[in-house]
Structure formats: structure tokens, C-alpha cells
Amino acid sequence: MRVLVVEDEKRIARDIASPLERAGYVVEIVRDGEEAWFRADTDPFDAIVLDLGLPKLDGLSVMRRLRGGENSTPILILSARGSWLERVEGINAGADDYLVKPFQPEELVARVNALIRRAGGHLTAQLTVGDITLDTRRRSVTVAGSEIDLSMLEYRLARYLLHHAGRVVSQGELIEHVYGGEGEPDSNAVEVLVMRLRRKIGASQIQTRRGHGYVIAGAAG
Ligand code: CA
């Protein structure tokens, strides 16, 4: 899962990105509104954490442009502007949630988790497909009740596949949402990662669709 963090103050940007990364997100930071709009418009993100006071283009304008262009990526405004009027204005302009600075990292992660889960049509913090259960609060995965020890990359892969259970996910999509900007993974790296995850959760859990990608079948078969 990929999150775009839009924040012009370097230290705050790190304070936002770090807990999200620990929670298993691939995070990209941009520091001005025009860059934010460009990135969000050209690349798929699973959520955007958006500051309001930004150089070049303010946060509300970024959001209006995105929503005007029918971009429905979940947006959490994270701003020092905390009056009820400002919060109402933000939500009316298309934000899905609003958090006021200073913030607690745990609350930020919980809210981003909730936004992504709702956008995917999932009602709880647990993703369950067959006998696999992934808990986004604990960053844990169990198979038939036993906890499986996963590396961060394996966890990200499992989460993305489970979030999209029943849909074939392409290698290109996995490179973007699981690796983000880290290194230059190719399709071979994805295959190796899928193999490692299969070894841990059971080979038959992830099916390969030649030339298309991978799917955790679940109910959709
Ligand atoms: Ca700012």
C-alpha cells in the first residue's frame, strides 16, 4: 500500500512518514502543492496525507483539482488549522478525514488504515481470506490460527493481495505498491518475493495467472 505524504516541513514530513513506514506502508514525500497534484494525478496511491499550508499551491486547491479530475484517492488532511470551520471546509472540499497537528502517530496510522480499508470495502482492521487473516493494527498474519513471521516486504505483498483478494494483481502494480521507490525491482524480484511468501503461507494460497499476475482467490475463486 502506497501513501503520498504532502508536507513542506522536513521534520514533520519525517514524523508522518516514519510511523506509516513502520506500519508497512510505502511512503513518498512531496513538499509543495504543484508536485503533490502532479504525483497524485499521474501515479496511483492508496491514500494521501495532505497538509494545507503549502508552497506553490495550497492543500485545498490540490484537493479540489484532484476531485475535479475525478480522482477518488482517500485524502486525510493533516493541518495545524483546527477550527471547526476549517475542518468543515476541508471535508466539503473532498477530504475523507481531518486530523489536527500536533498529532499522535498511532492515531495517524489508525486513520490511514481506516481510510484505505473503507475505500476497499472492508469493514474491519482484519482482512480474512480462507484461513489467512491479516491484522493491520498488529501488522500480523496468521494462517489457520498460527502466526507467521513475515519480513516487511512479505507483509506488504500479503496485505496488497489480500486487500484485492479475488482480483488478479499485475507485477507492475506490485512493484509500485509493495516496493515504492526502493531500489529498482524487476519482475524477477517480484517472483522471488511471491515465492518466499508462498513458502510461508502455503504454496496454493497465491495463484499465478501467466502473463497477468497473481491472485489470492478467496471467495471469488
Ligand atoms: Ca505547511
PDB file of C-alpha atoms and ligand atoms in Angstrom:
ATOM      1  CA  MET A   1       0.000   0.000   0.000  1.00  0.00           C
ATOM      2  CA  ARG A   2       1.336   3.346  -1.069  1.00  0.00           C
ATOM      3  CA  VAL A   3       0.797   6.646   0.721  1.00  0.00           C
ATOM      4  CA  LEU A   4       1.646  10.097  -0.619  1.00  0.00           C
ATOM      5  CA  VAL A   5       2.653  12.479   2.172  1.00  0.00           C
ATOM      6  CA  VAL A   6       2.384  16.151   1.232  1.00  0.00           C
ATOM      7  CA  GLU A   7       4.224  18.272   3.786  1.00  0.00           C
ATOM      8  CA  ASP A   8       6.615  21.167   3.269  1.00  0.00           C
ATOM      9  CA  GLU A   9       8.346  20.998   6.666  1.00  0.00           C
ATOM     10  CA  LYS A  10      11.047  18.370   6.529  1.00  0.00           C
ATOM     11  CA  ARG A  11      10.931  17.318  10.179  1.00  0.00           C
ATOM     12  CA  ILE A  12       7.145  16.995  10.228  1.00  0.00           C
ATOM     13  CA  ALA A  13       7.262  15.042   6.967  1.00  0.00           C
ATOM     14  CA  ARG A  14       9.583  12.522   8.658  1.00  0.00           C
ATOM     15  CA  ASP A  15       7.297  12.403  11.724  1.00  0.00           C
ATOM     16  CA  ILE A  16       4.420  11.488   9.407  1.00  0.00           C
ATOM     17  CA  ALA A  17       6.324   9.061   7.202  1.00  0.00           C
ATOM     18  CA  SER A  18       8.107   7.061   9.930  1.00  0.00           C
ATOM     19  CA  PRO A  19       5.079   5.591  11.739  1.00  0.00           C
ATOM     20  CA  LEU A  20       3.405   4.874   8.392  1.00  0.00           C
ATOM     21  CA  GLU A  21       6.510   3.025   7.197  1.00  0.00           C
ATOM     22  CA  ARG A  22       6.661   1.025  10.429  1.00  0.00           C
ATOM     23  CA  ALA A  23       3.031   0.081   9.817  1.00  0.00           C
ATOM     24  CA  GLY A  24       4.022  -1.371   6.451  1.00  0.00           C
ATOM     25  CA  TYR A  25       3.249   1.447   4.028  1.00  0.00           C
ATOM     26  CA  VAL A  26       5.390   2.558   1.134  1.00  0.00           C
ATOM     27  CA  VAL A  27       5.626   6.322   1.640  1.00  0.00           C
ATOM     28  CA  GLU A  28       6.514   9.030  -0.832  1.00  0.00           C
ATOM     29  CA  ILE A  29       7.032  12.581   0.413  1.00  0.00           C
ATOM     30  CA  VAL A  30       6.482  15.700  -1.688  1.00  0.00           C
ATOM     31  CA  ARG A  31       6.958  19.246  -0.409  1.00  0.00           C
ATOM     32  CA  ASP A  32       4.786  21.551  -2.472  1.00  0.00           C
ATOM     33  CA  GLY A  33       1.257  21.626  -3.827  1.00  0.00           C
ATOM     34  CA  GLU A  34       2.059  21.522  -7.518  1.00  0.00           C
ATOM     35  CA  GLU A  35       4.275  18.482  -7.131  1.00  0.00           C
ATOM     36  CA  ALA A  36       1.554  16.877  -4.985  1.00  0.00           C
ATOM     37  CA  TRP A  37      -1.065  17.403  -7.634  1.00  0.00           C
ATOM     38  CA  PHE A  38       1.248  16.128 -10.368  1.00  0.00           C
ATOM     39  CA  ARG A  39       2.246  12.982  -8.429  1.00  0.00           C
ATOM     40  CA  ALA A  40      -1.283  12.146  -7.316  1.00  0.00           C
ATOM     41  CA  ASP A  41      -2.620  12.732 -10.807  1.00  0.00           C
ATOM     42  CA  THR A  42      -0.068  10.566 -12.581  1.00  0.00           C
ATOM     43  CA  ASP A  43       0.539   7.722 -10.113  1.00  0.00           C
ATOM     44  CA  PRO A  44      -1.849   5.526  -8.169  1.00  0.00           C
ATOM     45  CA  PHE A  45      -1.709   5.945  -4.387  1.00  0.00           C
ATOM     46  CA  ASP A  46      -3.841   4.136  -1.827  1.00  0.00           C
ATOM     47  CA  ALA A  47      -4.134   7.262   0.337  1.00  0.00           C
ATOM     48  CA  ILE A  48      -2.857  10.845   0.567  1.00  0.00           C
ATOM     49  CA  VAL A  49      -1.912  12.684   3.769  1.00  0.00           C
ATOM     50  CA  LEU A  50      -2.228  16.355   2.891  1.00  0.00           C
ATOM     51  CA  ASP A  51      -1.014  19.500   4.655  1.00  0.00           C
ATOM     52  CA  LEU A  52      -2.957  22.693   3.866  1.00  0.00           C
ATOM     53  CA  GLY A  53      -0.314  25.417   4.074  1.00  0.00           C
ATOM     54  CA  LEU A  54       1.933  24.523   1.137  1.00  0.00           C
ATOM     55  CA  PRO A  55       4.215  26.391  -1.274  1.00  0.00           C
ATOM     56  CA  LYS A  56       3.062  26.958  -4.893  1.00  0.00           C
ATOM     57  CA  LEU A  57      -0.458  25.537  -4.469  1.00  0.00           C
ATOM     58  CA  ASP A  58      -2.319  25.238  -1.168  1.00  0.00           C
ATOM     59  CA  GLY A  59      -3.715  21.927   0.018  1.00  0.00           C
ATOM     60  CA  LEU A  60      -7.385  22.764  -0.553  1.00  0.00           C
ATOM     61  CA  SER A  61      -6.640  23.693  -4.178  1.00  0.00           C
ATOM     62  CA  VAL A  62      -4.711  20.455  -4.662  1.00  0.00           C
ATOM     63  CA  MET A  63      -7.701  18.532  -3.382  1.00  0.00           C
ATOM     64  CA  ARG A  64     -10.240  20.436  -5.489  1.00  0.00           C
ATOM     65  CA  ARG A  65      -8.166  19.789  -8.597  1.00  0.00           C
ATOM     66  CA  LEU A  66      -7.938  16.090  -7.808  1.00  0.00           C
ATOM     67  CA  ARG A  67     -11.618  15.724  -7.042  1.00  0.00           C
ATOM     68  CA  GLY A  68     -12.490  17.863 -10.080  1.00  0.00           C
ATOM     69  CA  GLY A  69     -10.484  15.380 -12.145  1.00  0.00           C
ATOM     70  CA  GLU A  70     -12.456  12.532 -10.583  1.00  0.00           C
ATOM     71  CA  ASN A  71      -9.519  11.271  -8.577  1.00  0.00           C
ATOM     72  CA  SER A  72     -11.109   9.481  -5.634  1.00  0.00           C
ATOM     73  CA  THR A  73      -7.968   8.518  -3.682  1.00  0.00           C
ATOM     74  CA  PRO A  74      -8.765   8.743   0.060  1.00  0.00           C
ATOM     75  CA  ILE A  75      -7.389  12.005   1.486  1.00  0.00           C
ATOM     76  CA  LEU A  76      -6.586  12.750   5.119  1.00  0.00           C
ATOM     77  CA  ILE A  77      -5.944  16.430   5.783  1.00  0.00           C
ATOM     78  CA  LEU A  78      -3.290  16.877   8.445  1.00  0.00           C
ATOM     79  CA  SER A  79      -3.136  20.540   9.355  1.00  0.00           C
ATOM     80  CA  ALA A  80      -2.468  22.980  12.175  1.00  0.00           C
ATOM     81  CA  ARG A  81      -5.685  24.740  11.126  1.00  0.00           C
ATOM     82  CA  GLY A  82      -8.064  23.094  13.524  1.00  0.00           C
ATOM     83  CA  SER A  83     -11.193  25.236  13.903  1.00  0.00           C
ATOM     84  CA  TRP A  84     -14.482  23.525  13.150  1.00  0.00           C
ATOM     85  CA  LEU A  85     -14.984  25.902  10.221  1.00  0.00           C
ATOM     86  CA  GLU A  86     -11.686  24.849   8.660  1.00  0.00           C
ATOM     87  CA  ARG A  87     -12.437  21.192   9.220  1.00  0.00           C
ATOM     88  CA  VAL A  88     -15.861  21.563   7.591  1.00  0.00           C
ATOM     89  CA  GLU A  89     -14.312  23.396   4.651  1.00  0.00           C
ATOM     90  CA  GLY A  90     -11.731  20.629   4.213  1.00  0.00           C
ATOM     91  CA  ILE A  91     -14.290  17.840   4.285  1.00  0.00           C
ATOM     92  CA  ASN A  92     -16.583  19.739   1.941  1.00  0.00           C
ATOM     93  CA  ALA A  93     -13.720  20.201  -0.494  1.00  0.00           C
ATOM     94  CA  GLY A  94     -13.372  16.422  -0.727  1.00  0.00           C
ATOM     95  CA  ALA A  95     -11.292  15.217   2.236  1.00  0.00           C
ATOM     96  CA  ASP A  96     -12.271  11.896   3.776  1.00  0.00           C
ATOM     97  CA  ASP A  97     -10.862  12.707   7.192  1.00  0.00           C
ATOM     98  CA  TYR A  98      -9.188  15.532   9.074  1.00  0.00           C
ATOM     99  CA  LEU A  99      -6.517  15.368  11.747  1.00  0.00           C
ATOM    100  CA  VAL A 100      -5.146  18.413  13.576  1.00  0.00           C
ATOM    101  CA  LYS A 101      -1.443  18.993  14.337  1.00  0.00           C
ATOM    102  CA  PRO A 102       0.173  18.171  16.677  1.00  0.00           C
ATOM    103  CA  PHE A 103      -0.900  14.585  16.177  1.00  0.00           C
ATOM    104  CA  GLN A 104      -0.264  11.190  17.770  1.00  0.00           C
ATOM    105  CA  PRO A 105       1.478   8.792  15.368  1.00  0.00           C
ATOM    106  CA  GLU A 106      -0.788   5.932  16.461  1.00  0.00           C
ATOM    107  CA  GLU A 107      -3.879   7.970  15.613  1.00  0.00           C
ATOM    108  CA  LEU A 108      -2.474   8.930  12.209  1.00  0.00           C
ATOM    109  CA  VAL A 109      -1.792   5.275  11.357  1.00  0.00           C
ATOM    110  CA  ALA A 110      -5.221   4.178  12.631  1.00  0.00           C
ATOM    111  CA  ARG A 111      -6.954   6.780  10.491  1.00  0.00           C
ATOM    112  CA  VAL A 112      -4.967   5.976   7.354  1.00  0.00           C
ATOM    113  CA  ASN A 113      -5.680   2.274   7.933  1.00  0.00           C
ATOM    114  CA  ALA A 114      -9.387   3.055   8.243  1.00  0.00           C
ATOM    115  CA  LEU A 115      -9.478   5.194   5.078  1.00  0.00           C
ATOM    116  CA  ILE A 116      -7.813   2.519   2.972  1.00  0.00           C
ATOM    117  CA  ARG A 117      -9.932  -0.242   4.414  1.00  0.00           C
ATOM    118  CA  ARG A 118     -13.173   1.648   3.734  1.00  0.00           C
ATOM    119  CA  ALA A 119     -12.065   2.545   0.201  1.00  0.00           C
ATOM    120  CA  GLY A 120     -11.543  -1.188  -0.377  1.00  0.00           C
ATOM    121  CA  GLY A 121     -14.970  -2.032   1.023  1.00  0.00           C
ATOM    122  CA  HIS A 122     -13.520  -3.722   4.115  1.00  0.00           C
ATOM    123  CA  LEU A 123     -15.289  -3.096   7.400  1.00  0.00           C
ATOM    124  CA  THR A 124     -12.732  -4.170   9.980  1.00  0.00           C
ATOM    125  CA  ALA A 125      -8.985  -3.991  10.554  1.00  0.00           C
ATOM    126  CA  GLN A 126      -8.742  -7.685   9.746  1.00  0.00           C
ATOM    127  CA  LEU A 127      -8.531  -8.998   6.216  1.00  0.00           C
ATOM    128  CA  THR A 128      -9.567 -12.637   6.106  1.00  0.00           C
ATOM    129  CA  VAL A 129      -9.443 -14.847   3.034  1.00  0.00           C
ATOM    130  CA  GLY A 130      -9.848 -18.578   3.525  1.00  0.00           C
ATOM    131  CA  ASP A 131      -7.682 -19.485   6.512  1.00  0.00           C
ATOM    132  CA  ILE A 132      -5.408 -16.427   6.178  1.00  0.00           C
ATOM    133  CA  THR A 133      -6.027 -13.454   8.447  1.00  0.00           C
ATOM    134  CA  LEU A 134      -4.065 -10.225   8.290  1.00  0.00           C
ATOM    135  CA  ASP A 135      -4.476  -7.657  11.055  1.00  0.00           C
ATOM    136  CA  THR A 136      -3.461  -4.151  10.024  1.00  0.00           C
ATOM    137  CA  ARG A 137      -3.398  -2.911  13.636  1.00  0.00           C
ATOM    138  CA  ARG A 138      -0.923  -5.529  14.810  1.00  0.00           C
ATOM    139  CA  ARG A 139       0.833  -5.883  11.438  1.00  0.00           C
ATOM    140  CA  SER A 140       0.409  -9.622  11.830  1.00  0.00           C
ATOM    141  CA  VAL A 141      -0.575 -12.530   9.619  1.00  0.00           C
ATOM    142  CA  THR A 142      -1.946 -15.865  10.769  1.00  0.00           C
ATOM    143  CA  VAL A 143      -2.666 -18.986   8.748  1.00  0.00           C
ATOM    144  CA  ALA A 144      -5.118 -21.435  10.322  1.00  0.00           C
ATOM    145  CA  GLY A 145      -4.577 -19.661  13.627  1.00  0.00           C
ATOM    146  CA  SER A 146      -0.753 -19.826  13.689  1.00  0.00           C
ATOM    147  CA  GLU A 147       1.143 -16.582  13.476  1.00  0.00           C
ATOM    148  CA  ILE A 148       3.516 -16.327  10.510  1.00  0.00           C
ATOM    149  CA  ASP A 149       6.705 -14.302  10.770  1.00  0.00           C
ATOM    150  CA  LEU A 150       6.933 -12.071   7.689  1.00  0.00           C
ATOM    151  CA  SER A 151       9.525  -9.548   6.581  1.00  0.00           C
ATOM    152  CA  MET A 152       8.262  -6.032   5.823  1.00  0.00           C
ATOM    153  CA  LEU A 153       8.223  -6.708   2.059  1.00  0.00           C
ATOM    154  CA  GLU A 154       6.419 -10.024   2.518  1.00  0.00           C
ATOM    155  CA  TYR A 155       3.862  -8.327   4.760  1.00  0.00           C
ATOM    156  CA  ARG A 156       3.282  -5.551   2.210  1.00  0.00           C
ATOM    157  CA  LEU A 157       2.802  -8.126  -0.533  1.00  0.00           C
ATOM    158  CA  ALA A 158       0.382 -10.166   1.588  1.00  0.00           C
ATOM    159  CA  ARG A 159      -1.586  -7.064   2.520  1.00  0.00           C
ATOM    160  CA  TYR A 160      -1.882  -5.817  -1.047  1.00  0.00           C
ATOM    161  CA  LEU A 161      -3.002  -9.201  -2.366  1.00  0.00           C
ATOM    162  CA  LEU A 162      -5.483  -9.723   0.479  1.00  0.00           C
ATOM    163  CA  HIS A 163      -6.872  -6.201   0.129  1.00  0.00           C
ATOM    164  CA  HIS A 164      -7.546  -7.015  -3.519  1.00  0.00           C
ATOM    165  CA  ALA A 165      -8.494 -10.651  -2.939  1.00  0.00           C
ATOM    166  CA  GLY A 166     -10.198 -12.219  -5.934  1.00  0.00           C
ATOM    167  CA  ARG A 167      -8.665  -9.745  -8.376  1.00  0.00           C
ATOM    168  CA  VAL A 168      -5.564 -10.515 -10.427  1.00  0.00           C
ATOM    169  CA  VAL A 169      -2.817  -8.067  -9.468  1.00  0.00           C
ATOM    170  CA  SER A 170      -0.129  -7.393 -12.066  1.00  0.00           C
ATOM    171  CA  GLN A 171       3.601  -7.443 -11.414  1.00  0.00           C
ATOM    172  CA  GLY A 172       3.817  -3.755 -12.340  1.00  0.00           C
ATOM    173  CA  GLU A 173       1.188  -2.924  -9.743  1.00  0.00           C
ATOM    174  CA  LEU A 174       3.084  -4.896  -7.116  1.00  0.00           C
ATOM    175  CA  ILE A 175       6.322  -3.118  -7.984  1.00  0.00           C
ATOM    176  CA  GLU A 176       4.590   0.212  -7.358  1.00  0.00           C
ATOM    177  CA  HIS A 177       2.583  -0.641  -4.258  1.00  0.00           C
ATOM    178  CA  VAL A 178       4.916  -3.055  -2.491  1.00  0.00           C
ATOM    179  CA  TYR A 179       8.365  -1.679  -3.318  1.00  0.00           C
ATOM    180  CA  GLY A 180       7.637   2.001  -3.962  1.00  0.00           C
ATOM    181  CA  GLY A 181      10.825   3.937  -4.604  1.00  0.00           C
ATOM    182  CA  GLU A 182      13.114   1.361  -3.009  1.00  0.00           C
ATOM    183  CA  GLY A 183      15.711   0.167  -5.474  1.00  0.00           C
ATOM    184  CA  GLU A 184      14.717  -0.839  -8.976  1.00  0.00           C
ATOM    185  CA  PRO A 185      12.883  -4.107  -8.564  1.00  0.00           C
ATOM    186  CA  ASP A 186      12.055  -6.007 -11.734  1.00  0.00           C
ATOM    187  CA  SER A 187       9.538  -8.734 -12.393  1.00  0.00           C
ATOM    188  CA  ASN A 188      12.121 -11.294 -11.283  1.00  0.00           C
ATOM    189  CA  ALA A 189      12.314  -9.680  -7.832  1.00  0.00           C
ATOM    190  CA  VAL A 190       8.535  -9.873  -7.587  1.00  0.00           C
ATOM    191  CA  GLU A 191       8.581 -13.556  -8.497  1.00  0.00           C
ATOM    192  CA  VAL A 192      11.165 -14.259  -5.821  1.00  0.00           C
ATOM    193  CA  LEU A 193       9.145 -12.342  -3.229  1.00  0.00           C
ATOM    194  CA  VAL A 194       5.963 -14.207  -4.154  1.00  0.00           C
ATOM    195  CA  MET A 195       7.882 -17.467  -3.829  1.00  0.00           C
ATOM    196  CA  ARG A 196       9.092 -16.514  -0.343  1.00  0.00           C
ATOM    197  CA  LEU A 197       5.587 -15.599   0.765  1.00  0.00           C
ATOM    198  CA  ARG A 198       4.200 -18.827  -0.662  1.00  0.00           C
ATOM    199  CA  ARG A 199       6.761 -20.799   1.291  1.00  0.00           C
ATOM    200  CA  LYS A 200       5.488 -19.184   4.500  1.00  0.00           C
ATOM    201  CA  ILE A 201       1.726 -19.125   3.983  1.00  0.00           C
ATOM    202  CA  GLY A 202       1.329 -22.179   1.744  1.00  0.00           C
ATOM    203  CA  ALA A 203       2.029 -22.531  -1.966  1.00  0.00           C
ATOM    204  CA  SER A 204      -1.598 -22.949  -3.002  1.00  0.00           C
ATOM    205  CA  GLN A 205      -2.721 -19.673  -1.383  1.00  0.00           C
ATOM    206  CA  ILE A 206      -1.366 -17.488  -4.192  1.00  0.00           C
ATOM    207  CA  GLN A 207      -2.187 -18.422  -7.750  1.00  0.00           C
ATOM    208  CA  THR A 208      -0.170 -17.302 -10.744  1.00  0.00           C
ATOM    209  CA  ARG A 209      -2.023 -16.166 -13.842  1.00  0.00           C
ATOM    210  CA  ARG A 210       0.589 -16.336 -16.574  1.00  0.00           C
ATOM    211  CA  GLY A 211       1.117 -13.011 -18.268  1.00  0.00           C
ATOM    212  CA  HIS A 212      -1.354 -11.301 -15.938  1.00  0.00           C
ATOM    213  CA  GLY A 213      -0.134 -11.554 -12.373  1.00  0.00           C
ATOM    214  CA  TYR A 214      -1.123 -13.063  -9.066  1.00  0.00           C
ATOM    215  CA  VAL A 215      -4.303 -13.597  -7.138  1.00  0.00           C
ATOM    216  CA  ILE A 216      -5.300 -14.733  -3.674  1.00  0.00           C
ATOM    217  CA  ALA A 217      -8.514 -16.322  -4.720  1.00  0.00           C
ATOM    218  CA  GLY A 218     -10.678 -16.408  -1.620  1.00  0.00           C
ATOM    219  CA  ALA A 219     -14.423 -16.408  -2.173  1.00  0.00           C
ATOM    220  CA  ALA A 220     -14.221 -15.128  -5.749  1.00  0.00           C
ATOM    221  CA  GLY A 221     -12.407 -18.355  -6.770  1.00  0.00           C
TER     222      GLY A 221
HETATM  223 CA    CA B   1       2.840  23.580   5.838  1.00  0.00          CA
END
